[in-house]
Amino acid sequence: KGGNLFVTTGERSDLQTRPKAQSLENALGKVIHITIEGRPVADNPFVNEKEALPEIFTYGHRNPQGLAIHPATGDVWISEMGPRGGDELNLIKAGRNYGWPTITYGIEYSGATIGEGITQKEGLEQPVYYWDPVLSPSGMTFYASDAIPEWKNSLFICGLSSKHIARIVIEDNKVVGEERLLADEGQRFRDITEGNDGALYAVTDEGNLYRIRKK
């Protein structure tokens, strides 16, 4: 965006490293905003904070694997894999804290609560949308082509354990619809992009490539 790069990082899903998502002194559990030379973007929100990494754009993330820029608004969106439950879709705003692991809609894989077991706290961002049961979101893309008008500006998110592609309809920064695609294929969908022909192309962990169009 603007010739610069956004990079997402996870916090390694380890009890010892998990709290680092809330610290500005490291790059775990963050969205990073850098130039193509690898330097911090000049107007990043923490460039003037002495103890903070200047590359940080947002923090408090668990495992964000998908990032896409809305073709009409220019807003940055990420999909974020939660623990057991609580996968998230987040609208990224500079300097905001997205809460992990202080707040979450998920629980430990053991069934135990995470932290205080709360889902909201003042000063922490809420997801625009969350899944429970999980989607296990991976790569994602907005559909910008005019080839399929029904899909214009829809967000397509790959699902790993859910084994489908989710089409998300967004209006006024709210999710107003969700459609499951290729749910009968039994594939772990890893990444997706839009081709020059107006079709979507998705790859799976099983090594398959799908070309996706409306019938």
C-alpha positions as MATLAB code, in Angstrom:
seq = 'KGGNLFVTTGERSDLQTRPKAQSLENALGKVIHITIEGRPVADNPFVNEKEALPEIFTYGHRNPQGLAIHPATGDVWISEMGPRGGDELNLIKAGRNYGWPTITYGIEYSGATIGEGITQKEGLEQPVYYWDPVLSPSGMTFYASDAIPEWKNSLFICGLSSKHIARIVIEDNKVVGEERLLADEGQRFRDITEGNDGALYAVTDEGNLYRIRKK';
ca = [
       0.000    0.000    0.000;
       1.517    3.329   -1.046;
       4.564    1.388   -2.214;
       5.159    0.008    1.283;
       4.677   -3.467    2.750;
       2.509   -4.940    5.491;
       3.816   -8.105    7.161;
       1.975  -10.209    9.754;
       3.722  -12.166   12.503;
       2.425  -14.725   14.988;
       3.395  -15.161   18.626;
       4.410  -18.834   18.140;
       1.463  -20.264   20.133;
       3.648  -20.891   23.164;
       2.680  -20.020   26.737;
       6.060  -18.371   27.285;
       6.012  -16.236   24.130;
       2.269  -15.523   24.088;
       2.475  -12.399   26.323;
       4.960  -10.843   23.891;
       2.030  -10.040   21.601;
       1.188   -7.265   24.086;
       4.702   -5.806   24.150;
       5.943   -3.146   21.741;
       9.553   -4.213   22.314;
       9.410   -7.230   20.000;
       7.886   -8.265   16.672;
       5.793  -11.235   17.850;
       2.034  -11.025   17.299;
       2.193   -7.848   15.244;
       1.354   -6.243   11.932;
       4.578   -4.695   10.658;
       4.660   -1.753    8.220;
       7.922   -1.285    6.324;
       9.300    0.233    3.146;
      10.551   -1.958    0.314;
      14.046   -1.367    1.711;
      12.950   -2.884    5.033;
      12.876    0.355    7.017;
       9.995    1.558    9.227;
       7.439    3.695    7.410;
       7.933    7.281    8.566;
       4.426    7.803    9.953;
       4.124    4.477   11.772;
       2.320    4.970   15.101;
       5.203    4.084   17.443;
       8.204    5.642   15.693;
       8.638    8.208   18.459;
       8.262    5.800   21.384;
      11.686    5.018   22.800;
      11.067    1.405   23.851;
       8.916    0.409   20.862;
       9.982   -1.170   17.589;
       9.304    1.529   14.987;
       8.157   -1.052   12.421;
       5.050   -1.974   14.449;
       1.696   -0.902   12.994;
      -0.667   -2.872   15.284;
      -0.207   -5.410   18.070;
      -2.034   -7.960   20.196;
      -2.379  -10.608   17.466;
      -2.184  -14.388   17.793;
      -1.597  -15.925   14.366;
      -2.629  -13.676   11.469;
      -2.062  -15.566    8.217;
      -4.111  -13.536    5.746;
      -3.914   -9.846    4.842;
      -5.688   -7.993    2.052;
      -6.440   -4.392    1.114;
     -10.015   -3.492    0.243;
     -10.055   -2.409   -3.427;
     -12.636    0.346   -2.882;
     -11.719    1.793    0.522;
      -8.012    1.004    0.813;
      -8.591   -0.400    4.308;
      -6.303   -3.171    5.543;
      -7.983   -6.381    6.752;
      -6.451   -9.478    8.325;
      -7.695  -12.956    9.146;
      -6.403  -14.288   12.421;
      -6.312  -17.881   13.605;
      -7.521  -18.213   17.173;
      -6.916  -21.052   19.626;
      -9.826  -23.485   20.079;
     -12.548  -21.221   18.732;
     -12.314  -17.496   18.213;
     -10.836  -17.137   14.726;
     -11.091  -13.459   13.826;
     -11.531  -11.034   10.956;
     -10.027   -7.676   11.882;
     -10.000   -4.230   10.320;
      -6.512   -2.884   10.954;
      -6.069    0.657   12.269;
      -2.704    2.187   13.100;
      -1.594    1.884   16.707;
      -4.505   -0.250   17.885;
      -4.229   -3.179   20.288;
      -6.222   -6.217   19.125;
      -6.236   -7.844   22.513;
      -4.525  -11.224   22.360;
      -4.065  -12.896   24.815;
      -5.889  -10.553   27.210;
      -9.209  -11.011   25.419;
     -10.298  -13.805   23.096;
     -13.406  -15.655   21.957;
     -11.490  -18.936   22.093;
     -10.252  -21.298   24.782;
      -7.171  -23.474   25.233;
      -7.081  -26.714   23.246;
      -7.360  -28.461   26.615;
     -10.663  -26.696   27.247;
      -9.233  -24.360   29.890;
      -9.898  -20.636   29.801;
      -7.254  -18.261   28.489;
      -6.197  -15.631   30.989;
      -9.234  -14.228   32.754;
     -11.557  -15.779   30.193;
     -12.880  -12.410   29.027;
     -13.879  -11.324   25.522;
     -13.909   -7.544   25.922;
     -11.860   -4.922   27.725;
     -11.665   -1.167   27.447;
      -8.925   -0.011   25.097;
      -8.765   -3.306   23.205;
     -10.219   -3.768   19.734;
     -13.068   -6.142   19.012;
     -12.980   -8.281   15.868;
     -15.309   -7.270   13.078;
     -16.316  -10.936   12.896;
     -15.317  -14.185   14.556;
     -15.846  -17.899   13.992;
     -16.726  -20.594   16.510;
     -16.460  -23.383   15.371;
     -13.302  -22.255   13.668;
     -12.534  -21.514   10.039;
      -8.752  -21.881   10.531;
      -8.203  -18.929    8.184;
      -5.145  -18.772    5.977;
      -4.551  -16.672    2.849;
      -7.221  -14.290    1.610;
      -8.012  -11.805   -1.138;
     -10.638   -9.254   -2.094;
     -12.347   -9.742   -5.435;
     -11.819   -6.564   -7.471;
     -12.782   -7.709  -10.983;
     -16.005   -6.781  -12.778;
     -16.174  -10.250  -14.349;
     -18.518  -11.557  -11.641;
     -20.564   -8.577  -10.389;
     -22.043  -10.565   -7.495;
     -18.558  -11.053   -6.064;
     -17.374   -7.454   -6.438;
     -15.493   -6.381   -3.277;
     -16.249   -9.672   -1.511;
     -13.491  -11.110    0.657;
     -12.447  -14.720    0.031;
     -10.673  -16.500    2.903;
      -9.044  -19.924    2.727;
     -10.023  -22.401    5.428;
      -7.592  -25.076    6.604;
      -9.281  -27.411    9.103;
     -12.697  -26.209    7.896;
     -11.771  -27.330    4.362;
     -13.603  -24.689    2.386;
     -13.255  -21.142    1.095;
     -15.390  -18.541    2.831;
     -16.845  -15.711    0.769;
     -17.431  -12.783    3.122;
     -19.732   -9.910    2.156;
     -18.789   -6.629    3.846;
     -20.878   -3.466    3.965;
     -19.913   -0.393    6.000;
     -17.129   -2.421    7.638;
     -19.581   -5.039    8.888;
     -20.010   -8.631    7.745;
     -23.496   -9.034    6.295;
     -23.122  -12.414    4.600;
     -21.020  -15.566    4.421;
     -20.983  -18.271    1.752;
     -19.019  -21.536    1.739;
     -17.326  -22.567   -1.495;
     -15.796  -25.950   -2.419;
     -16.836  -27.486    0.896;
     -17.291  -30.889   -0.777;
     -13.688  -31.069   -1.992;
     -12.161  -32.107    1.345;
      -9.117  -29.865    0.826;
      -7.128  -27.681    3.211;
      -7.163  -24.393    1.306;
      -3.926  -22.488    1.906;
      -3.876  -19.397   -0.326;
      -6.001  -17.612   -2.909;
      -5.588  -14.833   -5.466;
      -7.485  -13.214   -8.300;
      -6.311  -13.892  -11.839;
      -6.244  -11.523  -14.800;
      -9.125  -13.509  -16.301;
     -11.486  -12.626  -13.437;
     -11.307  -16.095  -11.906;
     -10.006  -16.931   -8.449;
      -7.101  -19.336   -8.062;
      -6.624  -21.278   -4.833;
      -3.953  -23.750   -3.748;
      -4.282  -26.475   -1.127;
      -1.978  -28.270    1.282;
      -2.674  -31.402   -0.752;
      -0.933  -29.801   -3.740;
      -3.973  -28.968   -5.856;
      -4.722  -25.765   -7.755;
      -8.343  -24.682   -8.203;
      -9.717  -22.210  -10.739;
     -12.947  -20.783   -9.341;
     -15.712  -19.019  -11.260;
     -19.459  -18.709  -10.959;
     -21.399  -21.335  -12.930;
];
